[in-house]
GROMACS .gro file of C-alpha atoms in nm:
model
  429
    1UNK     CA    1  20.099  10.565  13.326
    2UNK     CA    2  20.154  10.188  13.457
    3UNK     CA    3  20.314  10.125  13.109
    4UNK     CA    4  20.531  10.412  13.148
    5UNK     CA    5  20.640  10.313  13.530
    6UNK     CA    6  20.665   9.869  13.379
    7UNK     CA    7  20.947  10.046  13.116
    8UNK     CA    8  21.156  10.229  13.387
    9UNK     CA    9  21.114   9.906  13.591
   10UNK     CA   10  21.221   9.682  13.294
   11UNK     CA   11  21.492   9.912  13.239
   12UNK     CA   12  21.629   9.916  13.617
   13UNK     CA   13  21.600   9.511  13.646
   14UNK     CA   14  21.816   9.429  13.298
   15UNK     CA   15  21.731   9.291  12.992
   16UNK     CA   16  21.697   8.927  13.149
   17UNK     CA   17  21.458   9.026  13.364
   18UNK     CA   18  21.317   9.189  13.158
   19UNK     CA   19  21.273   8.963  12.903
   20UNK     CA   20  21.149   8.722  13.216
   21UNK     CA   21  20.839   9.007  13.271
   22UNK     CA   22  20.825   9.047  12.886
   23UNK     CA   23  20.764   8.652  12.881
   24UNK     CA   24  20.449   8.628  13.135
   25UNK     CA   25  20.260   8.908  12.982
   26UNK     CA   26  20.282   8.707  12.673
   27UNK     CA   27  20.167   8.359  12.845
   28UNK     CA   28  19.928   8.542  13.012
   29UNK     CA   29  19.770   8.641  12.659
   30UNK     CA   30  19.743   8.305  12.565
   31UNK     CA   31  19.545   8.204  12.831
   32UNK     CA   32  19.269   8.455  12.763
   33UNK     CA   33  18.988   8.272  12.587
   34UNK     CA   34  18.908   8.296  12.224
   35UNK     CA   35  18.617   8.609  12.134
   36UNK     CA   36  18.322   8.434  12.100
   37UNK     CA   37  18.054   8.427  11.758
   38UNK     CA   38  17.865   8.710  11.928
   39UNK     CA   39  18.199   8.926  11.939
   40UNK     CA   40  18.361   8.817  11.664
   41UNK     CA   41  18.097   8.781  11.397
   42UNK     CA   42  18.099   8.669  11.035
   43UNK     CA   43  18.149   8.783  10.702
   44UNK     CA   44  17.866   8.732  10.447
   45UNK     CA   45  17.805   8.888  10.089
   46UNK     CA   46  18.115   9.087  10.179
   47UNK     CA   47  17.964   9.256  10.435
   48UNK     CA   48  18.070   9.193  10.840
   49UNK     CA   49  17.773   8.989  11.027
   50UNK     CA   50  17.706   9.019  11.420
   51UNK     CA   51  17.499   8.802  11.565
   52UNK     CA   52  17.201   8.981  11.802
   53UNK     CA   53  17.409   9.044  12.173
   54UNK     CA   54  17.087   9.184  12.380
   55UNK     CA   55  16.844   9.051  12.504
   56UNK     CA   56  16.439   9.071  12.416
   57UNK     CA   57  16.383   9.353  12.649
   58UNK     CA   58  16.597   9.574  12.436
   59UNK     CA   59  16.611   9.735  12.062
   60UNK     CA   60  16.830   9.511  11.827
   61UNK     CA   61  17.149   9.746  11.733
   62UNK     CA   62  17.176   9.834  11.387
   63UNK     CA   63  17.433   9.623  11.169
   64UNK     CA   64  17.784   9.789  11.100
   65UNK     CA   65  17.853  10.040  10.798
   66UNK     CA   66  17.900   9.845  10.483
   67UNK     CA   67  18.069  10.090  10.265
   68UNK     CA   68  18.200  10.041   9.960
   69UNK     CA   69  18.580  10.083   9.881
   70UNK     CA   70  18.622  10.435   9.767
   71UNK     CA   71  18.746  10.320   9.364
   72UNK     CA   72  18.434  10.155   9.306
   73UNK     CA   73  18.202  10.429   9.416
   74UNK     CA   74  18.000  10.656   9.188
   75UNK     CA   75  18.205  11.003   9.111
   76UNK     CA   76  17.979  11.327   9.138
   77UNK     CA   77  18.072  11.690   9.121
   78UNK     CA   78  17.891  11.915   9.338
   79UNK     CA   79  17.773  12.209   9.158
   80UNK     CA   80  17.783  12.584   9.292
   81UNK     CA   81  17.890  12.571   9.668
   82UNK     CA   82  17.648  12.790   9.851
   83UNK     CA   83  17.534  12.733  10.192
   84UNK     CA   84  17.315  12.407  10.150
   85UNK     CA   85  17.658  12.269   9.953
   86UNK     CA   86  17.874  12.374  10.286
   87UNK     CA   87  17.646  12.344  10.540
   88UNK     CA   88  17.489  12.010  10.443
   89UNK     CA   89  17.583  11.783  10.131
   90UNK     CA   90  17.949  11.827  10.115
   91UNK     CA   91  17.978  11.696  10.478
   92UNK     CA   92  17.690  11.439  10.401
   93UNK     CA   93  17.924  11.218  10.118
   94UNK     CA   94  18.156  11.130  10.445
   95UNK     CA   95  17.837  10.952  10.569
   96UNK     CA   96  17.792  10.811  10.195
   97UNK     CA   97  17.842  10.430  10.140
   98UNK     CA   98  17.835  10.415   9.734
   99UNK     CA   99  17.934  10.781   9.660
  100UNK     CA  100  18.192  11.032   9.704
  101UNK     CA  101  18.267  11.369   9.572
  102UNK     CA  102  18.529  11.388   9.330
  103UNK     CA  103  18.465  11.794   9.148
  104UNK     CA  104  18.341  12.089   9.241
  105UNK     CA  105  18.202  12.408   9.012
  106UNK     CA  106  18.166  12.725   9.144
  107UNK     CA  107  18.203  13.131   9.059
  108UNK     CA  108  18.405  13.217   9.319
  109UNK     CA  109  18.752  13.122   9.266
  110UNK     CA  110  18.879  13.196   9.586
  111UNK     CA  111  18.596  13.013   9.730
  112UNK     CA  112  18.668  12.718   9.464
  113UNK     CA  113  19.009  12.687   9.564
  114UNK     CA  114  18.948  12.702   9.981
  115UNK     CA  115  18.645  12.419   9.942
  116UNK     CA  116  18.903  12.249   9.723
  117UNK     CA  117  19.165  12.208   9.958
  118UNK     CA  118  18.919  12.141  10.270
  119UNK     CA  119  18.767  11.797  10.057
  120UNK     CA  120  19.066  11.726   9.896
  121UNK     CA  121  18.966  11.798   9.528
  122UNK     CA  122  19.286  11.848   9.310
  123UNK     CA  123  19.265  12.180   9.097
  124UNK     CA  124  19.234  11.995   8.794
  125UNK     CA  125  18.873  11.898   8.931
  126UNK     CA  126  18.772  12.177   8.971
  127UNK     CA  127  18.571  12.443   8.715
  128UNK     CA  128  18.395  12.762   8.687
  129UNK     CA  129  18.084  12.790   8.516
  130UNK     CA  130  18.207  12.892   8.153
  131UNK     CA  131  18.433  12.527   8.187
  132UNK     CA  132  18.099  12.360   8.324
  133UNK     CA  133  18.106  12.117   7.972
  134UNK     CA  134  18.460  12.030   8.048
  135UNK     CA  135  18.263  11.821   8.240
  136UNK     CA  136  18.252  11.578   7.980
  137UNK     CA  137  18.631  11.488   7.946
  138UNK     CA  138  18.623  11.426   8.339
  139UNK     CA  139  18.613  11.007   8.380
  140UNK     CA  140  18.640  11.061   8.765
  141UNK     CA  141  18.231  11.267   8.751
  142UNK     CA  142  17.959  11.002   8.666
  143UNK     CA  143  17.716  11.257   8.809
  144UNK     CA  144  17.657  11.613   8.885
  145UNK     CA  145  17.418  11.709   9.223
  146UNK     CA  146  17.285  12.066   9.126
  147UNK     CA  147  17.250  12.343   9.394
  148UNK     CA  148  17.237  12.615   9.165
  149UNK     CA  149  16.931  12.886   9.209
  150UNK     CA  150  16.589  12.768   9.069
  151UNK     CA  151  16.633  12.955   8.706
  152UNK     CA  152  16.970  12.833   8.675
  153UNK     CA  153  16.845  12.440   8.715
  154UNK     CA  154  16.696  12.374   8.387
  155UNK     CA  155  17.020  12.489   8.152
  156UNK     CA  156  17.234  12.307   8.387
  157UNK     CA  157  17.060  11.998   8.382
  158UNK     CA  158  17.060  12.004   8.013
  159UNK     CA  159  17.473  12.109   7.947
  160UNK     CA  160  17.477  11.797   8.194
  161UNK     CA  161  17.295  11.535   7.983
  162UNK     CA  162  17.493  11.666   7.676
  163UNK     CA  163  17.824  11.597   7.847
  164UNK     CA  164  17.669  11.241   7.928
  165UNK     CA  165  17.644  11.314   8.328
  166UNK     CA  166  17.336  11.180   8.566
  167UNK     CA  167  17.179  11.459   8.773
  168UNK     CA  168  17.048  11.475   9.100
  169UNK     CA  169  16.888  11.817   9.094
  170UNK     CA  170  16.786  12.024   9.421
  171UNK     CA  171  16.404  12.093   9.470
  172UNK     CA  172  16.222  12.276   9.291
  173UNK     CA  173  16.336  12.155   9.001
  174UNK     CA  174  16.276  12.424   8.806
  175UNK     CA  175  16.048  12.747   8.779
  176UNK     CA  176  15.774  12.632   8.596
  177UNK     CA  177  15.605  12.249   8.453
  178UNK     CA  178  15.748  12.378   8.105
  179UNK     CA  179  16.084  12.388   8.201
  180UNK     CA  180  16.047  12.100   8.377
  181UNK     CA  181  15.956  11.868   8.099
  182UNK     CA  182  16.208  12.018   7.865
  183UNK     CA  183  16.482  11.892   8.199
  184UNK     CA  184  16.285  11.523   8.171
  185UNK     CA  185  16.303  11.537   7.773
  186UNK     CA  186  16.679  11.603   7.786
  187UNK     CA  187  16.782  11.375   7.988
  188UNK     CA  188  16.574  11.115   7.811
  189UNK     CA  189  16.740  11.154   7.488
  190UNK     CA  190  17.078  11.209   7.612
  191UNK     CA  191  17.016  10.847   7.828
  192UNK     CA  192  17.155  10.940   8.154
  193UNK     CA  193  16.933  10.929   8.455
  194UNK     CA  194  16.752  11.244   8.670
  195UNK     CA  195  16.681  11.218   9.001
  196UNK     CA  196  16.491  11.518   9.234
  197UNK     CA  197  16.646  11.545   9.596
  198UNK     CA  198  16.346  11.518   9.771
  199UNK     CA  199  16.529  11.440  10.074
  200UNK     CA  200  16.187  11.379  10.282
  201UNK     CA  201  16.094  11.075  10.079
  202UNK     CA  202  16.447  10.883  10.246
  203UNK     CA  203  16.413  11.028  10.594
  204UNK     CA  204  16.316  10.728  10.818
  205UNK     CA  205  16.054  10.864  11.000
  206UNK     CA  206  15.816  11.001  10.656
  207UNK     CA  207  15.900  10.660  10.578
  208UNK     CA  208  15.722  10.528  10.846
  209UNK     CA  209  15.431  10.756  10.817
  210UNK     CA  210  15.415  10.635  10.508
  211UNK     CA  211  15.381  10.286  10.598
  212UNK     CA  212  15.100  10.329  10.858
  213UNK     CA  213  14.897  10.536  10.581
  214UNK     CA  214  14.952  10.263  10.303
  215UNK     CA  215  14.919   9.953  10.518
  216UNK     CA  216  14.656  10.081  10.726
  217UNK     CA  217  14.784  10.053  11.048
  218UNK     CA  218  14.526  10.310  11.208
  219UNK     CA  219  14.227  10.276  10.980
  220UNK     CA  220  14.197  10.541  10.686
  221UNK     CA  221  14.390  10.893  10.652
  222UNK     CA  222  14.099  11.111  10.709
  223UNK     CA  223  14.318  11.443  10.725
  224UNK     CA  224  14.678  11.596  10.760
  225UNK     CA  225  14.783  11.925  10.857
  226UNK     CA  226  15.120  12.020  10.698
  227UNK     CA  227  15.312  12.343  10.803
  228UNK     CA  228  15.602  12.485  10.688
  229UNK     CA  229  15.704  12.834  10.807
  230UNK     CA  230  16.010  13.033  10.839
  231UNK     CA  231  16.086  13.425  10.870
  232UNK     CA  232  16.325  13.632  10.620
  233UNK     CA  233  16.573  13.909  10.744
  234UNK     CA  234  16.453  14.268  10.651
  235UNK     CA  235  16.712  14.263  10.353
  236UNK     CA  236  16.599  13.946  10.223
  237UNK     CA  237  16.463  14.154   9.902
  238UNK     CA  238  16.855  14.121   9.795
  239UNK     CA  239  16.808  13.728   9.816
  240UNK     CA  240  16.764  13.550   9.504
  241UNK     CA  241  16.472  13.372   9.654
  242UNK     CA  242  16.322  13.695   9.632
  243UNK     CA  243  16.363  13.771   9.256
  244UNK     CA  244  16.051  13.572   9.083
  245UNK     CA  245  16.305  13.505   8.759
  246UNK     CA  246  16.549  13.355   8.971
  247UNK     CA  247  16.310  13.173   9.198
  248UNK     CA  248  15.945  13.095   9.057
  249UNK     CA  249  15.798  13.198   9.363
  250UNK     CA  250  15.823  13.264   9.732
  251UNK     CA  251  15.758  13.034  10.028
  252UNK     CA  252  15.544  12.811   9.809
  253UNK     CA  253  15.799  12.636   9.595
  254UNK     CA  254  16.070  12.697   9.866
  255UNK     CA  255  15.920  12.523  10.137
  256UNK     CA  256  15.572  12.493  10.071
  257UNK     CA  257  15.698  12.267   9.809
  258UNK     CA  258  15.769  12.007  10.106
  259UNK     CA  259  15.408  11.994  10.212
  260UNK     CA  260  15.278  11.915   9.881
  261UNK     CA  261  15.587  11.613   9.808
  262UNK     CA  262  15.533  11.518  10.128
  263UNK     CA  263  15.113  11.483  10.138
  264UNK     CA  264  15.158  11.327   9.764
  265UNK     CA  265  15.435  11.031   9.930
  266UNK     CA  266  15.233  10.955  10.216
  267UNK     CA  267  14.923  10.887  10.052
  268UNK     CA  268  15.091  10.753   9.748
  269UNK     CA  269  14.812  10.962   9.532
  270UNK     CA  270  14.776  11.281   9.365
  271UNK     CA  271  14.536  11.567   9.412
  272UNK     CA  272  14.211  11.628   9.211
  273UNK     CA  273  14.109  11.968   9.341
  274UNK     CA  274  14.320  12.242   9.532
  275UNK     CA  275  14.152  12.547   9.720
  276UNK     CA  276  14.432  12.853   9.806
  277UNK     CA  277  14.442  13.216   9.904
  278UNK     CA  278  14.804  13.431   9.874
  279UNK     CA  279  14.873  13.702  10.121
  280UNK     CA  280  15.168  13.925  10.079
  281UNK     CA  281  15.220  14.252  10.327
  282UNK     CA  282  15.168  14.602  10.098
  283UNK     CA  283  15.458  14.783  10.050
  284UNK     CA  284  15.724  14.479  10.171
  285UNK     CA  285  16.020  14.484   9.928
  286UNK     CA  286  16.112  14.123   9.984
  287UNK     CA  287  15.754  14.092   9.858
  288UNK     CA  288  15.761  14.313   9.553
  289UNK     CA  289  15.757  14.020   9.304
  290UNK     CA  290  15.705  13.704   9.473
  291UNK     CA  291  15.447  13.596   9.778
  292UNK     CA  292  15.483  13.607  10.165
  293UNK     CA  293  15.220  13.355  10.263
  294UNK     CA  294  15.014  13.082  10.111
  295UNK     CA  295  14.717  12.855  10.244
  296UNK     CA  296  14.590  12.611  10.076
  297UNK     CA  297  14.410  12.256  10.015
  298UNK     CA  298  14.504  11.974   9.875
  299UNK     CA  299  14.192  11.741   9.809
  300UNK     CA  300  14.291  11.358   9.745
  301UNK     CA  301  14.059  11.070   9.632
  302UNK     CA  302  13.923  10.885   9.932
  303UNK     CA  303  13.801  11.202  10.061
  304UNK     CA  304  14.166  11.253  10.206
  305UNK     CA  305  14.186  11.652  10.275
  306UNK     CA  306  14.533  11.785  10.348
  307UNK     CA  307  14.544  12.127  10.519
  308UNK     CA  308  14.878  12.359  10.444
  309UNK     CA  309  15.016  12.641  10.511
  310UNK     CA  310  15.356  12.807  10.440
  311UNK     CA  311  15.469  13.150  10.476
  312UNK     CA  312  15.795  13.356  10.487
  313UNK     CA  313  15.637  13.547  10.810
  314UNK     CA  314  15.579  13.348  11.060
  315UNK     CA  315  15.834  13.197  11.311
  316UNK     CA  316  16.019  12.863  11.241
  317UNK     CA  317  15.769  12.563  11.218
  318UNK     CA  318  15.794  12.239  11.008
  319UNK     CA  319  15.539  12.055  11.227
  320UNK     CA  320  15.302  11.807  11.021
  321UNK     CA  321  15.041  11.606  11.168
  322UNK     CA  322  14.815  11.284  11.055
  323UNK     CA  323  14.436  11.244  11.168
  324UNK     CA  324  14.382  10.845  11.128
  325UNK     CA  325  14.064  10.701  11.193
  326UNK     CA  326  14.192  10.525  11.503
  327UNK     CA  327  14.484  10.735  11.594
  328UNK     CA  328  14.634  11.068  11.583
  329UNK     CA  329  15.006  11.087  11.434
  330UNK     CA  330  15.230  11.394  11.531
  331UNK     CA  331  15.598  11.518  11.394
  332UNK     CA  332  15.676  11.830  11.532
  333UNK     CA  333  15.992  11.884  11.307
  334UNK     CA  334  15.893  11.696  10.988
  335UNK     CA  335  16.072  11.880  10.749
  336UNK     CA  336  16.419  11.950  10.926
  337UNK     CA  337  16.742  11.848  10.885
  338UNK     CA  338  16.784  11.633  11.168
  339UNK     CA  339  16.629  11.533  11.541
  340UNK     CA  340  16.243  11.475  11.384
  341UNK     CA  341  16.032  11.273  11.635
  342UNK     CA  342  15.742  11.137  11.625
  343UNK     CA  343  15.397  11.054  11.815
  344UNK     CA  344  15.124  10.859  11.830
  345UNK     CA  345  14.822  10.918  12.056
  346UNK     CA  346  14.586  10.629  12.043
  347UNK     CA  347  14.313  10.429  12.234
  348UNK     CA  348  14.519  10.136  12.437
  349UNK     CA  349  14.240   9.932  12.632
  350UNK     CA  350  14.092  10.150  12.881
  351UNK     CA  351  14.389  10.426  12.849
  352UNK     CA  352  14.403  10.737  12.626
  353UNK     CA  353  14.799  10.726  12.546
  354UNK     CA  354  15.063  10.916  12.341
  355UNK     CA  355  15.338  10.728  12.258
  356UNK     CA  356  15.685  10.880  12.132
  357UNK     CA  357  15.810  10.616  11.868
  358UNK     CA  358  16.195  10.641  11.791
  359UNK     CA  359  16.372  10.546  11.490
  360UNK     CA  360  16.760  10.548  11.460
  361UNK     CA  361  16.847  10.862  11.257
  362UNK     CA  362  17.015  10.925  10.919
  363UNK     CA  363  17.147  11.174  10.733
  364UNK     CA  364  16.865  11.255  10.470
  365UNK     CA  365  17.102  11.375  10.210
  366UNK     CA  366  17.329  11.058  10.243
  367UNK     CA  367  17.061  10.906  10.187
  368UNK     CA  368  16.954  11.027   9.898
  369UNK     CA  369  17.249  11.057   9.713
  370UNK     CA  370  17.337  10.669   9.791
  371UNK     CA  371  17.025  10.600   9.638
  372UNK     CA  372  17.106  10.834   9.295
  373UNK     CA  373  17.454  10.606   9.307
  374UNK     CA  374  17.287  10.297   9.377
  375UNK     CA  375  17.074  10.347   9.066
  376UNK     CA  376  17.373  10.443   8.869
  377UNK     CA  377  17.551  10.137   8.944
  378UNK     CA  378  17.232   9.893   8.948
  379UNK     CA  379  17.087  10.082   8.605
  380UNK     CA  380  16.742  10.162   8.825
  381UNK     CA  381  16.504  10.405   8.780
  382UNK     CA  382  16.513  10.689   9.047
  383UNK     CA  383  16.218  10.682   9.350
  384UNK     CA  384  16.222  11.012   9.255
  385UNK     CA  385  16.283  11.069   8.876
  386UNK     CA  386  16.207  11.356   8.714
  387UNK     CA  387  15.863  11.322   8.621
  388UNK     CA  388  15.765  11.382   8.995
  389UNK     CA  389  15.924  11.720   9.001
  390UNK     CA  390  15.685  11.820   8.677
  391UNK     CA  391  15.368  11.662   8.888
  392UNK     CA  392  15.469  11.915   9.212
  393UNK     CA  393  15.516  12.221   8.945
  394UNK     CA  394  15.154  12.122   8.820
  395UNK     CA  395  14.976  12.105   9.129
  396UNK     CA  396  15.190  12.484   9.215
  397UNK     CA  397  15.042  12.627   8.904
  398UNK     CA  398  14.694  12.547   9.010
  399UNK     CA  399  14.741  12.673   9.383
  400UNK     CA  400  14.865  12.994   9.230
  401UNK     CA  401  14.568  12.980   9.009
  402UNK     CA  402  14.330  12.895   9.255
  403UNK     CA  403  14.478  13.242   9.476
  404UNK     CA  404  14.445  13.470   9.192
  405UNK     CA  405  14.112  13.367   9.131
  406UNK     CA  406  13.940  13.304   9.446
  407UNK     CA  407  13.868  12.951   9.272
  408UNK     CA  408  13.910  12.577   9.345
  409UNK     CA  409  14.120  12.436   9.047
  410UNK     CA  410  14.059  12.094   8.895
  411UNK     CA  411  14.348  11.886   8.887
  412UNK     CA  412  14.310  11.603   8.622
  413UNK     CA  413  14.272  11.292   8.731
  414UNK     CA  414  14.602  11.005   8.779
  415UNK     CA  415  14.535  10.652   8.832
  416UNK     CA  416  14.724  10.398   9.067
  417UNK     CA  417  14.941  10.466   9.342
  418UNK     CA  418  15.331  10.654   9.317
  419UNK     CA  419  15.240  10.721   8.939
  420UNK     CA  420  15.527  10.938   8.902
  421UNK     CA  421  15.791  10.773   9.111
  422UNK     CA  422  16.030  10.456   9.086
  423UNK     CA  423  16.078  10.154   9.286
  424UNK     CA  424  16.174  10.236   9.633
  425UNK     CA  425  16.511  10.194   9.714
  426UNK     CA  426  16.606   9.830   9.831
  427UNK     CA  427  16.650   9.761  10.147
  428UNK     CA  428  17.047   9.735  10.121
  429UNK     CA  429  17.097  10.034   9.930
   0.00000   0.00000   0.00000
């Protein structure tokens, strides 16, 4: 408004006048001092530097986005565009530094064409499912992220590798350890790299839990308690989750699948022995071919016990929490999306407290798919190649075992720690 009432003024006094106000705005600018370092900052390795503005009594802000410019980044075409695809990882590559989406596949053509037009994907970048290996002849797609249904995962991942494109594939990776390997062997001999989205293992706060179990913050991991629970609606039966072909199971390699990555991560170990029962309600359709509810244990060496439980039936619940040997460790919403928190309840000199610790927040699959380009461009091996998507389909197969037979199952023995994983990511990746 005062601009709009200086013009009318300007315009009333002439343009001498005008020029005369025009002309003491302008030395007026000059006499304003020069930003400082703190403001202004620096430029180093190509990324903007700001020097720390507060003071000791307050966190240090996080440095600015360093994104990459958009030619150099790694190309990936998203395949099938189902709800995780629109609710989560399309809008996640506009938080991506070193990736973008640049194809899309899908059945649905009119579906194709509307996501299309929303991310700005020209036509010719876009294929159905019988054009998947056109794939090949597409320079912008370095790699494909697969979203497909668990049966659909292993042929995809191969016609990938034979068109010569990476793969991040969604968890599970596949229906069985067989099907697995075969995924592992193809990409192997085709040399282009396979990464599981195991989102937890690049969320900030598992990260952290990680760190207090490995470094020993708290004493030794005695026990965990993991739990993840959610309910189905009364036609989920038509769901594809629900058909045992499609899916390889019910809430266990849905979401109980989390508990088990996420108790192997933290500890950095793998089970030797894992105790289960199966429930499934009589006469349930959803449950004709695939289970309701499993409970199980996942016995580590140390004498670490992990307690789980995931179900289909019981009310949303992805709580998980960490019994240390000086300190109890608490994450209500461990396994979701976004807003997980954190607690730590611990002896502090003559005080019993519980302590809320807060970590800045990321997107999870940002995350991860900046890693899968990262290791693209850098030639690395993935944290999470796919060798540790066959170790969680063995230790499945002997919880299902262990159910049908009213048994604890043996798990063979793996020495050293993160035997199945790669490097962790670096920490300007």
């Amino acid at each position: 408004m005062p601009d709009a009432i200086d013009r009318r003024v300007m315009l009333k006094m002439g343009g001498a006048a005008a020029g005369l106000v025009l002309g003491a705005r302008a030395a007026d600018a000059q006499q304003l001092p020069p930003p400082s370092d703190v403001d202004r900052g620096r430029v180093e390795g190509g990324k903007v530097v700001f020097p720390e503005w507060r003071g000791e009594a307050d966190p240090k802000s996080a440095p600015p986005p360093a994104p990459m410019p958009p030619e150099q980044r790694v190309g990936f075409a998203v395949v099938a565009l189902g709800r995780l695809s629109l609710e989560e990882i399309l809008p996640a590559f506009a938080e991506c530094r070193k990736a973008k989406v640049t194809a899309l596949v899908s059945g649905s053509p009119e579906k194709l064409r509307t996501v299309a037009a929303q991310y700005g994907i020209p036509p010719e970048h876009c294929y159905d499912y019988a054009g998947f290996d056109r794939l090949r002849d597409d320079p912008s797609v370095k790699a494909v992220y697969i979203v497909l249904p668990n049966g659909m995962h292993r042929e995809y991942t191969e016609r990938a590798a034979r068109a010569g494109k990476h793969v991040l594939c969604e968890k599970p990776m596949a229906t069985s350890a067989k099907d697995a390997r075969a995924m592992v062997a193809a990409c192997d001999k085709a040399g282009v790299k396979l990464m599981i989205a195991y989102r937890i293992q690049y969320e900030p706060y598992n990260q952290r839990a990680r760190r207090f179990v490995q470094e020993g913050t708290f004493g030794r991991l005695v026990a965990a308690s993991m739990t993840n629970t959610q309910t189905v609606a009364p036609d989920g039966a038509k769901q594809w989750r629900h058909k045992r072909a499609q899916s390889g199971g019910g809430s266990l390699p849905d979401i109980g699948l989390y508990c088990i990555n996420t108790a192997r991560f933290l500890t950095a170990q793998e089970p030797v022995e894992v105790v289960a029962h199966q429930y499934s309600p009589p006469g349930d359709p959803r449950y004709a071919e695939v289970e309701e509810t499993v409970a199980f244990t996942l016995c580590f060496p140390g004498e670490t016990y992990v307690q789980c439980l995931t179900s289909y039936g019981a009310r949303d619940n992805k709580a998980q929490t960490l019994n240390f040997a000086r300190a109890t460790l608490e994450m209500p919403k461990a396994y979701q999306y976004r807003g997980l928190q954190m607690y730590i309840a611990q002896n502090q000199g003559e005080l019993d407290e519980r302590q809320q610790v807060n970590i800045p927040p990321k997107n999870q699959f940002a995350e991860e798919i900046d890693h899968m380009a990262d290791c693209i461009l850098a030639d690395r091996k993935p944290r999470t190649p796919g060798e540790e998507g066959v170790q969680d389909h063995v230790v499945m197969e002997a919880i299902y075992e262990s159910a049908r037979t009213g048994k604890p199952v043996k798990l063979a023995a793996v020495s050293g720690k993160d035997a199945f994983r790669g490097p962790m990511p670096p920490a300007d990746a």
